[in-house]
Amino acid sequence: MDTMTVTVVPASSATSVAGARDSARRFLADLRPATTAEAAETVVMVVSELVTNALRHGGGTCTMDLAAHPDSVEVAVHDSSPRTPRMRTPDLNGGTGGFGWLMVNRLAHTTAVTLHPVGGKTVSALLAR
């Protein structure tokens, strides 16, 4: 199993999210057998969403783990907040979001939120390879 851990510390959240996407692309490019282009872009989209949410709502820093399994890729993002993601009605006019967690759940085979006894949580998604 191939794995990678990336600590995401925001110089600015935009550069941190871009760095997480770049790390995911490098990780996926090195996998053998290779992932399909569509699967790789789906993983990158989920990375972007989970890291953005962790930085915005999870305390400002996070760690991302990527793991490749024979038929799937797991994305796990750890942050210091005990607040779990929630489904909400997307805001089409006010710009307050609401699209991300719904999108992650539709793209992933499974998602999970694990609260840690010492604080914080891990949000993970298992995606097709």
XYZ file of C-alpha atoms in Angstrom:
129
model
C 0.000 0.000 0.000
C 1.318 3.452 -0.936
C 0.809 6.254 1.585
C 1.625 9.941 1.945
C 1.134 12.432 4.792
C 1.008 16.180 4.145
C 0.790 18.815 6.867
C -1.189 21.787 5.631
C -0.287 25.035 7.381
C -1.925 28.086 5.891
C 0.368 30.793 4.622
C -2.957 31.662 3.102
C -5.720 29.150 2.795
C -5.681 29.442 -1.010
C -1.996 28.477 -1.265
C -2.453 25.727 1.326
C -5.353 24.165 -0.572
C -3.432 24.448 -3.851
C -0.445 22.759 -2.185
C -2.655 19.920 -0.947
C -4.048 19.456 -4.473
C -0.507 19.428 -5.914
C 0.601 16.863 -3.325
C -2.371 14.667 -4.206
C -1.593 14.922 -7.931
C 2.053 13.904 -7.321
C 0.940 11.002 -5.124
C -1.525 9.787 -7.752
C 0.974 10.206 -10.618
C 3.430 7.876 -8.851
C 0.930 5.043 -8.331
C 1.290 1.805 -10.257
C -0.988 0.762 -11.714
C -1.946 4.318 -12.527
C -5.315 5.802 -11.681
C -7.544 6.936 -14.505
C -7.529 10.657 -15.263
C -11.166 10.926 -14.161
C -10.507 9.123 -10.870
C -7.460 11.302 -10.211
C -9.423 14.521 -10.734
C -12.169 13.233 -8.445
C -9.613 12.538 -5.703
C -8.100 16.011 -6.175
C -11.563 17.603 -5.960
C -12.277 15.780 -2.689
C -8.845 16.747 -1.309
C -9.585 20.371 -2.149
C -12.947 20.309 -0.410
C -11.845 18.457 2.724
C -8.727 20.606 3.221
C -10.682 23.819 2.582
C -13.263 22.825 5.182
C -10.602 21.798 7.712
C -8.803 25.127 7.335
C -12.017 27.155 7.419
C -13.894 25.317 10.163
C -11.356 23.068 11.873
C -8.890 25.332 13.601
C -6.693 26.683 10.815
C -4.262 23.813 10.293
C -4.706 20.217 9.262
C -2.888 17.085 8.222
C -3.868 15.087 5.158
C -3.118 11.398 4.665
C -3.455 9.685 1.305
C -3.439 5.906 1.013
C -3.692 3.817 -2.135
C -5.392 0.445 -2.002
C -5.724 -1.945 -4.971
C -9.087 -0.494 -6.090
C -9.379 2.734 -4.122
C -7.691 5.821 -2.721
C -8.393 7.013 0.805
C -8.218 10.697 1.668
C -8.132 11.467 5.403
C -7.943 15.013 6.757
C -7.284 15.577 10.464
C -8.009 18.852 12.263
C -8.368 20.080 15.836
C -12.096 20.847 15.860
C -14.715 18.439 17.239
C -17.368 19.996 14.937
C -18.456 17.449 12.355
C -19.405 18.298 8.773
C -23.120 18.495 8.168
C -25.386 18.373 5.178
C -27.130 21.639 4.535
C -29.094 23.212 1.759
C -26.686 24.865 -0.703
C -26.863 28.647 -0.704
C -27.368 29.646 -4.323
C -27.544 33.378 -3.683
C -25.715 34.374 -0.498
C -22.348 32.738 -1.120
C -22.244 30.875 2.204
C -21.581 27.463 0.648
C -23.305 24.224 1.484
C -22.133 22.333 -1.596
C -18.966 20.632 -0.370
C -19.991 17.901 2.039
C -22.850 16.912 -0.258
C -20.402 16.700 -3.186
C -17.862 14.659 -1.202
C -20.562 12.194 -0.180
C -21.771 11.821 -3.765
C -18.259 11.287 -5.180
C -16.964 8.893 -2.522
C -17.832 5.227 -2.056
C -17.905 5.913 1.668
C -17.200 8.790 4.029
C -16.522 8.731 7.748
C -16.000 11.205 10.552
C -14.004 9.970 13.532
C -13.900 12.076 16.685
C -10.689 11.721 18.683
C -10.790 11.332 22.483
C -8.076 13.982 22.915
C -9.895 16.434 20.644
C -10.272 17.001 16.966
C -11.476 14.701 14.248
C -10.600 12.893 11.056
C -12.822 13.227 8.002
C -12.136 10.520 5.438
C -13.390 9.543 2.014
C -12.782 6.354 0.051
C -12.770 6.888 -3.719
C -12.445 4.695 -6.790
C -8.959 4.337 -8.180
